[in-house]
Amino acid sequence: MAEQPMLKFVTVERDMPEKRDATVRKEDFREIYAEYAEAKAQEQSSRCSQCGVPYCQSHCPLHNNIPDWLRLTAEGRLQEAYEVSQATNTFPEICGRICPQDRLCEGNCVIEQSGHGTVTIGAVEKYITDTAWDNGWVMPIAPRQERSESVGIIGAGPGGLAAADVLRRAGVQVTVYDRYDRAGGLLTYGIPGFKLEKDIVVRRNDQLEQGGVTFELNTNVGEDISFADLRAKHDAVIIATGVYKSRDLEAPGVGAGGVVRALDFLTASNRKSFGDAVPKFDSGALNAEGKRVVVIGGGDTAMDCVRTSVRQGATSVKCLYRRDRANMPGSQREVQNAEEEGVIFEWLSAPRGFTGDPVTGVMVQKMRLGAPDATGRQTPEVIEGADYTEDADLVIMALGFEPEALPTLWDQPELPVTRWGTIKAEFTTGATELDGVYAVGDIVRGASLVVWAIRDGRDCAEAILEKLGATGAIAAE
Ligand SMILES: Cc1cc2nc3c(=O)[nH]c(=O)nc-3n(C[C@H](O)[C@H](O)[C@H](O)COP(=O)(O)OP(=O)(O)OC[C@H]3O[C@@H](n4cnc5c(N)ncnc54)[C@H](O)[C@@H]3O)c2cc1C
Ligand code: SF4
């Protein structure tokens, strides 16, 4: 095995001051992709008790064989660990970086549950595959035989790419269509580079292209090519378009300058890191530098916005969420990271409107949690007379995403959708009621996780291979 570089490992423990002011400190940044040395990976892996009831594995959406690759890593058999890891996961180094492990594998580690701190499964998974890339163990796809059937995939996010990978290994002709200029979906333009470095995504896109996957980028299905034409062109079509319609606020001042949508803000930042010209970033419209930033929302997108603002040099960053910490949808680990970087959370606070144009402040109403609704979640109620104004030069709305109206946009009224606008598809295969049309990832689940999109893409590809009579044709790398 090639000698591994001993690289910096950034520890997660840090003394927390009693109360943080809103001043951000660059030295407090904690880049979660910080390098992980072999000794650390071995030490962590050897902590796995091989308990025999691997809850970690059953709580990983891909059912990764975690105990086995931990054991192999502990024994220094990294290439074998990589083989085991990549057998169930198309992008292990990506999941290792950005899965909310505290809610999945690590949160269910028996060592964690016995109070001794989880094995850092995600970091080890990332380390194994990064090492595989460094050592040339990750090879381009080389199908044993070419097949004549073709599959068109709409959307080059993790769901579409995972399906492309499985299909191409079996020799199927695969074309991926995407309206963006780069593949990767939210891996490329949504998730910030401090969580997922962009070269990690680019090398996977390159690997697929080198393996014979055709990318038709800058191609908006419904505008540049019709859905009906795609169906006619391919034996099967997979819809993997994600959810992109931002939920908006209806409140006075919403249209004011300086009140922006989360994805616009994050995309501008990601494009800048690719070296693209981004006029709205350069003009300051989508740039937090020197500004008092208020982010509205309590999900992971809101956490990405606050942490990106910190890195851009905001003078202060606050996050408003209408429920309390225990009831927020985002990962607790992300909140902790943000707090350590100087972000102030205003729990039980909802925007009532905005002052100024460009914006100068957010009118905030204080909330309390009332009776549970039908889902059992406590409903936030306004506390009368407790309003105040939070100063702000940039307000970022991170209120979630909904599906676009695909049946209308694509002139396909028969495309089956749920009452939420997501595509109705079988969860295990992605098959819809339309012959040869499948759907995977967020467009089926609603806003979800990368690891679930990968799972869907892999399952769907296998179902298509079965229909084509091509199972068993998947070539080893
Ligand atoms: C800011 C942000 C941060 C996130 N952070 C995390 C995280 O840390 N961990 C995690 O697990 N998940 C995270 N997620 C969720 C995760 O990114 C998604 O669940 C996942 O990317 C869904 O994959 P997908 O393939 O279904 O769709 P997407 O990744 O959204 O990809 C869909 C692709 O389809 C293309 N497309 C859409 N319509 C068309 C059309 N008409 N024609 C052609 N192409 C089209 C889009 O351009 C896009 O490239 C985050 C989401 C956001 C918004
Ligand atoms: S894919 Fe995600 S949930 Fe599964 S082992 Fe890796 S980090 Fe954990």
XYZ file of C-alpha atoms and ligand atoms in Angstrom:
538
model
C 0.000 0.000 0.000
C 1.276 3.479 -0.847
C 2.396 5.578 2.081
C -0.433 7.720 3.397
C 0.178 11.388 4.049
C -0.219 12.331 7.717
C -2.652 15.177 7.455
C -4.266 17.508 9.885
C -7.200 16.225 11.915
C -9.339 18.945 13.362
C -10.705 17.961 16.719
C -14.330 18.611 17.411
C -14.151 19.413 21.083
C -13.888 23.061 21.943
C -14.579 25.017 25.101
C -17.842 26.816 24.648
C -18.167 30.256 26.186
C -21.264 30.740 28.330
C -22.850 33.061 25.812
C -21.580 34.006 22.380
C -21.929 37.435 20.893
C -22.817 37.583 17.213
C -19.288 38.461 16.131
C -17.946 35.775 13.877
C -14.442 34.422 14.303
C -12.589 32.873 11.425
C -10.486 30.739 13.759
C -13.685 29.058 14.915
C -14.444 27.520 11.504
C -14.617 23.772 11.653
C -14.289 22.258 8.231
C -15.862 18.838 8.539
C -13.878 17.519 5.628
C -10.648 18.126 7.532
C -8.143 15.418 6.707
C -8.144 12.184 8.636
C -4.940 10.287 9.120
C -4.686 6.499 8.838
C -3.818 6.181 12.504
C -7.006 7.987 13.422
C -9.088 5.835 11.074
C -7.577 2.678 12.561
C -8.069 3.890 16.102
C -11.718 4.710 15.456
C -12.342 1.488 13.532
C -10.858 -0.628 16.288
C -13.380 0.884 18.703
C -16.158 -1.010 16.890
C -17.177 -3.821 19.237
C -18.402 -5.999 16.307
C -21.519 -6.218 18.433
C -23.360 -8.678 16.214
C -26.530 -6.531 16.191
C -25.370 -3.863 13.777
C -27.982 -1.167 14.285
C -25.589 1.140 12.436
C -26.042 -1.008 9.335
C -29.809 -1.275 9.613
C -30.098 2.505 10.114
C -27.944 3.264 7.070
C -30.334 3.662 4.114
C -27.862 1.715 1.947
C -27.399 -1.008 4.589
C -23.670 -0.550 4.223
C -21.675 -3.404 5.699
C -20.171 -1.080 8.289
C -18.809 -3.617 10.818
C -16.853 -5.421 8.078
C -15.187 -2.320 6.650
C -14.404 -1.061 10.123
C -12.732 -4.377 10.951
C -10.721 -4.350 7.716
C -9.654 -0.744 8.347
C -8.602 -1.594 11.892
C -6.455 -4.402 10.423
C -4.898 -1.998 7.888
C -6.571 -3.813 4.933
C -7.788 -0.626 3.323
C -8.199 -1.867 -0.236
C -10.465 -4.657 0.951
C -12.335 -2.188 3.143
C -12.866 -0.036 0.054
C -14.185 -2.999 -1.949
C -16.721 -3.808 0.759
C -17.711 -0.169 1.150
C -18.226 0.560 -2.555
C -20.246 -2.616 -3.085
C -23.311 -0.986 -1.537
C -22.629 2.746 -1.971
C -22.047 4.561 -5.267
C -20.478 7.603 -3.589
C -19.093 6.543 -0.169
C -16.726 9.511 0.133
C -19.651 11.876 -0.418
C -21.930 10.175 2.124
C -19.039 10.018 4.587
C -18.843 13.803 4.373
C -22.471 14.880 4.338
C -24.797 12.223 5.728
C -26.408 13.373 8.978
C -24.709 10.463 10.729
C -26.101 11.501 14.107
C -29.575 10.583 12.792
C -28.468 7.482 10.858
C -25.548 5.094 11.384
C -23.645 6.828 14.190
C -26.762 7.725 16.153
C -27.489 3.988 16.389
C -24.001 2.750 17.248
C -24.265 0.612 20.397
C -21.136 2.249 21.802
C -22.842 5.632 21.460
C -25.913 4.260 23.166
C -23.850 2.930 26.055
C -22.509 6.463 26.544
C -18.972 6.025 25.239
C -19.221 8.105 22.086
C -19.938 6.719 18.648
C -17.391 5.252 16.296
C -16.970 8.029 13.706
C -18.343 5.852 10.907
C -18.799 8.630 8.362
C -15.244 9.916 8.726
C -13.850 6.388 8.309
C -16.014 5.775 5.235
C -14.754 9.005 3.699
C -11.175 8.134 4.584
C -11.349 4.670 3.007
C -12.625 5.976 -0.337
C -10.380 9.055 -0.421
C -7.482 6.629 0.079
C -8.837 4.454 -2.740
C -8.865 7.455 -5.072
C -5.334 8.455 -4.003
C -4.075 4.942 -4.714
C -5.800 4.475 -8.053
C -8.134 1.743 -6.789
C -11.204 3.565 -8.140
C -11.382 2.638 -11.791
C -13.515 3.984 -14.648
C -16.556 1.849 -15.373
C -15.711 -0.873 -17.898
C -18.779 -2.965 -18.842
C -18.054 -6.540 -19.881
C -20.345 -6.128 -22.866
C -22.280 -3.310 -24.497
C -26.066 -3.549 -24.695
C -28.281 -1.928 -27.275
C -30.913 -0.611 -24.833
C -30.738 2.995 -23.746
C -31.996 4.816 -20.667
C -32.514 8.583 -20.461
C -32.104 10.124 -17.022
C -33.481 13.596 -16.322
C -31.404 15.157 -13.566
C -27.716 14.738 -12.774
C -28.083 14.815 -8.986
C -27.100 11.888 -6.763
C -30.279 9.944 -7.593
C -29.785 10.173 -11.346
C -26.043 9.571 -11.157
C -26.372 6.515 -8.897
C -28.806 5.010 -11.418
C -26.477 5.926 -14.293
C -23.588 4.146 -12.582
C -25.461 0.869 -12.054
C -26.958 0.850 -15.565
C -23.695 1.673 -17.271
C -21.835 -1.110 -15.441
C -24.311 -3.507 -17.060
C -23.485 -2.081 -20.492
C -26.691 -0.082 -20.964
C -26.389 3.131 -23.024
C -27.061 5.980 -20.601
C -27.708 9.653 -21.337
C -28.130 12.077 -18.447
C -29.913 15.364 -19.195
C -29.561 18.353 -16.885
C -30.569 21.969 -17.168
C -27.463 23.124 -15.288
C -24.069 23.538 -16.904
C -22.444 21.065 -14.485
C -23.514 17.643 -13.264
C -24.031 16.884 -9.572
C -27.370 18.568 -8.793
C -27.409 19.852 -5.233
C -24.012 18.205 -4.621
C -22.621 20.830 -6.995
C -24.740 23.938 -6.501
C -26.628 23.453 -3.205
C -24.363 21.929 -0.560
C -21.553 24.356 0.353
C -17.928 23.559 -0.410
C -16.926 23.600 3.267
C -19.068 20.464 3.715
C -18.409 18.879 0.342
C -15.439 20.057 -1.705
C -16.408 20.462 -5.329
C -13.459 18.524 -6.761
C -14.837 15.429 -4.977
C -18.037 15.763 -7.013
C -16.240 16.652 -10.252
C -14.052 13.547 -10.159
C -17.158 11.341 -9.805
C -18.800 13.110 -12.761
C -15.590 12.583 -14.752
C -15.490 8.918 -13.757
C -19.008 8.396 -15.110
C -18.207 10.235 -18.326
C -15.000 8.217 -18.805
C -17.059 5.072 -18.282
C -19.312 5.955 -21.192
C -22.193 7.883 -19.604
C -23.245 10.699 -21.955
C -24.100 14.042 -20.379
C -26.391 16.490 -22.158
C -25.957 19.541 -19.950
C -27.653 22.944 -20.382
C -30.677 20.926 -21.480
C -33.904 21.833 -19.769
C -36.399 19.042 -20.332
C -39.729 20.657 -21.122
C -38.015 23.541 -22.908
C -35.010 22.333 -24.914
C -36.363 18.837 -25.438
C -39.816 17.499 -24.713
C -40.516 14.698 -22.287
C -42.448 12.888 -25.021
C -39.371 12.983 -27.297
C -37.236 11.516 -24.514
C -39.693 8.679 -24.009
C -39.647 7.951 -27.709
C -35.844 8.025 -27.808
C -35.090 5.704 -24.876
C -36.241 2.287 -23.662
C -36.782 3.765 -20.213
C -36.731 7.251 -18.684
C -35.853 8.060 -15.079
C -37.075 11.343 -13.624
C -34.569 12.533 -11.008
C -35.254 16.251 -11.042
C -35.230 17.018 -7.312
C -37.383 19.733 -5.721
C -36.566 23.330 -6.534
C -39.597 25.535 -5.908
C -38.680 27.617 -2.852
C -41.397 28.032 -0.235
C -41.883 31.763 0.094
C -43.148 34.019 2.857
C -46.165 36.183 2.374
C -45.285 39.174 4.506
C -44.850 42.939 4.059
C -41.476 43.812 2.541
C -40.725 40.380 1.075
C -39.773 41.888 -2.295
C -37.309 44.397 -0.784
C -33.691 44.461 -1.885
C -31.553 42.275 0.343
C -34.293 39.694 1.014
C -33.103 36.654 -0.920
C -33.774 32.937 -1.340
C -31.448 30.368 0.201
C -30.703 28.473 -2.994
C -29.873 31.675 -4.916
C -27.451 32.623 -2.143
C -25.824 29.166 -1.943
C -25.644 28.701 -5.721
C -23.905 32.079 -6.126
C -21.371 31.076 -3.490
C -20.760 27.680 -5.096
C -20.450 29.190 -8.580
C -17.917 31.665 -7.225
C -15.845 28.768 -5.889
C -15.771 27.319 -9.432
C -14.375 30.662 -10.628
C -17.570 31.561 -12.563
C -18.574 35.164 -13.174
C -21.378 35.852 -10.680
C -22.485 39.478 -11.075
C -24.976 39.291 -8.189
C -22.234 38.101 -5.866
C -19.810 40.793 -7.000
C -22.461 43.508 -6.638
C -23.073 42.375 -3.050
C -26.670 41.279 -3.684
C -25.836 37.643 -2.871
C -22.754 38.198 -0.720
C -22.788 38.390 3.082
C -19.442 40.137 3.494
C -19.622 43.017 5.974
C -23.359 42.512 6.552
C -25.647 41.757 9.433
C -27.269 38.583 8.186
C -30.549 37.081 9.358
C -31.432 33.606 8.112
C -35.022 32.414 8.470
C -35.602 28.667 8.878
C -34.527 25.730 11.026
C -33.524 23.078 8.511
C -30.161 22.016 7.146
C -30.397 24.545 4.303
C -30.684 27.309 6.905
C -27.586 25.888 8.643
C -25.705 25.963 5.342
C -26.709 29.597 4.848
C -25.585 30.727 8.297
C -22.278 28.900 8.005
C -21.662 30.198 4.480
C -22.400 33.741 5.701
C -19.832 33.315 8.463
C -17.223 32.244 5.915
C -18.035 35.135 3.605
C -17.208 37.581 6.400
C -20.615 38.677 7.705
C -20.334 41.003 10.701
C -23.072 39.076 12.509
C -25.228 36.070 11.716
C -28.544 35.255 13.376
C -30.983 32.465 12.674
C -34.696 32.813 13.385
C -36.766 29.680 13.860
C -40.410 29.588 14.925
C -40.144 26.442 17.059
C -37.535 25.602 19.683
C -34.239 23.792 19.403
C -35.679 20.389 20.249
C -38.275 20.713 17.492
C -36.134 21.989 14.654
C -35.884 19.822 11.534
C -32.143 20.346 11.000
C -29.322 18.265 12.397
C -28.346 19.090 15.990
C -24.746 18.564 14.993
C -25.053 21.339 12.413
C -26.560 23.700 14.990
C -23.672 22.981 17.306
C -21.191 23.639 14.502
C -22.914 26.917 13.693
C -23.006 27.997 17.330
C -19.320 27.265 17.700
C -18.703 29.528 14.727
C -20.537 32.419 16.380
C -24.053 32.099 14.954
C -26.804 33.235 17.319
C -30.055 31.270 17.259
C -33.293 33.057 18.099
C -35.647 30.190 18.860
C -39.427 30.644 18.943
C -39.140 33.650 16.637
C -40.991 34.171 13.358
C -40.790 36.988 10.817
C -43.839 39.258 10.532
C -42.364 41.429 7.792
C -39.341 43.445 6.780
C -38.438 47.119 7.165
C -36.658 49.251 4.561
C -35.812 48.753 0.912
C -33.048 47.705 0.757
C -33.897 45.827 3.901
C -32.854 47.284 7.276
C -34.558 44.879 9.636
C -36.835 41.930 10.271
C -39.990 42.487 12.312
C -40.003 39.484 14.634
C -42.887 38.036 16.562
C -42.162 35.790 19.521
C -43.861 32.413 19.622
C -44.664 29.675 22.118
C -45.476 26.052 21.416
C -49.168 25.238 21.740
C -51.248 22.098 21.341
C -49.978 19.298 19.098
C -51.395 19.125 15.570
C -52.583 15.946 13.761
C -48.970 14.823 13.343
C -48.290 15.224 17.059
C -46.064 18.253 16.520
C -46.717 21.264 18.756
C -48.067 24.221 16.808
C -46.289 27.563 17.246
C -48.562 30.351 18.534
C -47.864 34.085 18.555
C -47.204 35.760 21.919
C -49.056 39.048 21.586
C -47.152 42.244 22.433
C -43.679 40.668 22.310
C -42.668 41.852 18.816
C -39.305 43.435 18.168
C -37.149 44.378 15.186
C -33.907 42.564 14.366
C -31.431 44.715 12.406
C -30.398 43.184 9.089
C -28.680 44.103 5.816
C -29.224 40.687 4.244
C -32.131 38.336 4.947
C -31.958 34.790 3.609
C -35.170 32.785 3.453
C -34.599 29.062 3.935
C -38.152 27.806 4.311
C -37.917 24.589 2.339
C -38.588 23.383 -1.172
C -41.492 21.947 -3.112
C -41.674 20.123 -6.417
C -42.231 22.036 -9.607
C -45.496 21.253 -11.437
C -43.976 18.722 -13.834
C -47.234 17.508 -15.463
C -47.954 21.119 -16.498
C -44.384 22.146 -17.317
C -43.881 19.029 -19.428
C -47.381 18.953 -20.863
C -47.863 15.470 -19.438
C -51.171 15.553 -17.548
C -51.054 11.766 -17.193
C -47.804 11.876 -15.179
C -49.012 10.638 -11.775
C -48.353 13.019 -8.880
C -49.331 13.074 -5.218
C -51.288 15.902 -3.629
C -47.951 17.449 -2.679
C -46.820 17.462 -6.317
C -44.190 14.740 -5.870
C -44.208 11.953 -8.435
C -46.141 8.840 -7.471
C -43.734 5.954 -7.842
C -43.144 2.594 -6.182
C -40.553 3.125 -3.468
C -38.708 -0.122 -4.165
C -38.363 0.252 -7.953
C -39.208 3.859 -8.815
C -41.739 2.586 -11.375
C -44.610 4.952 -12.143
C -47.926 4.062 -13.724
C -46.536 5.138 -17.118
C -44.839 2.327 -18.959
C -41.060 2.730 -18.964
C -41.136 5.870 -16.779
C -39.428 5.770 -13.389
C -38.738 8.405 -10.743
C -36.210 8.602 -7.902
C -34.857 10.888 -5.186
C -36.373 14.118 -3.924
C -38.957 14.342 -6.697
C -40.536 11.220 -5.169
C -39.723 11.662 -1.482
C -39.890 15.447 -1.204
C -36.764 17.231 0.114
C -34.738 14.384 1.622
C -31.124 13.232 1.779
C -28.346 12.367 -0.636
C -28.069 8.834 0.744
C -31.765 8.180 0.054
C -31.434 9.507 -3.497
C -28.507 7.118 -4.030
C -30.527 4.228 -2.647
C -33.473 5.059 -4.921
C -31.238 5.430 -7.970
C -29.560 2.070 -7.372
C -32.845 0.258 -6.696
C -34.485 1.772 -9.765
C -31.553 0.875 -12.013
C -31.681 -2.705 -10.777
C -35.425 -2.863 -11.479
C -34.813 -1.600 -15.021
C -32.031 -4.139 -15.550
C -34.361 -6.871 -14.414
C -36.991 -5.697 -16.878
C -34.381 -5.638 -19.642
C -33.215 -9.116 -18.663
C -29.789 -7.676 -17.928
C -29.261 -8.623 -14.291
C -25.964 -10.297 -13.578
C -24.311 -8.278 -16.334
C -22.809 -5.739 -13.937
C -19.064 -5.689 -14.424
C -16.693 -5.462 -11.530
C -14.534 -2.380 -11.564
C -28.709 23.631 0.620
C -28.908 22.164 0.746
C -28.039 21.438 1.554
C -28.208 20.065 1.682
N -27.339 19.396 2.482
C -27.462 18.058 2.589
C -26.551 17.329 3.372
O -25.650 17.889 4.005
N -26.685 15.979 3.434
C -27.661 15.322 2.733
O -27.721 14.098 2.788
N -28.553 15.999 1.996
C -28.467 17.353 1.903
N -29.370 18.043 1.145
C -30.412 17.296 0.421
C -29.835 16.628 -0.841
O -29.003 17.536 -1.520
C -30.937 16.125 -1.730
O -31.780 15.257 -0.992
C -30.376 15.345 -2.929
O -29.469 16.132 -3.660
C -31.510 14.877 -3.842
O -30.959 14.275 -4.967
P -31.766 14.218 -6.330
O -30.884 13.488 -7.265
O -33.133 13.718 -6.083
O -31.950 15.743 -6.798
P -30.973 16.975 -7.017
O -29.679 16.811 -6.323
O -31.776 18.165 -6.665
O -30.679 16.972 -8.578
C -31.720 17.211 -9.493
C -31.128 17.642 -10.818
O -32.187 17.691 -11.765
C -31.995 18.801 -12.613
N -33.265 19.171 -13.201
C -34.390 19.580 -12.577
N -35.372 19.816 -13.473
C -34.844 19.566 -14.685
C -35.353 19.652 -16.015
N -36.603 20.030 -16.273
N -34.532 19.335 -17.046
C -33.250 18.942 -16.827
N -32.721 18.855 -15.581
C -33.513 19.154 -14.535
C -31.442 19.859 -11.683
O -30.736 20.848 -12.427
C -30.508 19.035 -10.790
O -29.208 18.999 -11.291
C -29.252 19.422 1.009
C -30.141 20.150 0.219
C -29.975 21.510 0.105
C -30.954 22.305 -0.722
S -23.948 6.074 3.838
Fe -24.400 7.584 5.437
S -25.688 6.478 6.924
Fe -24.682 4.925 5.610
S -22.764 4.388 6.725
Fe -22.247 6.028 5.291
S -22.424 7.920 6.512
Fe -23.543 6.300 7.630
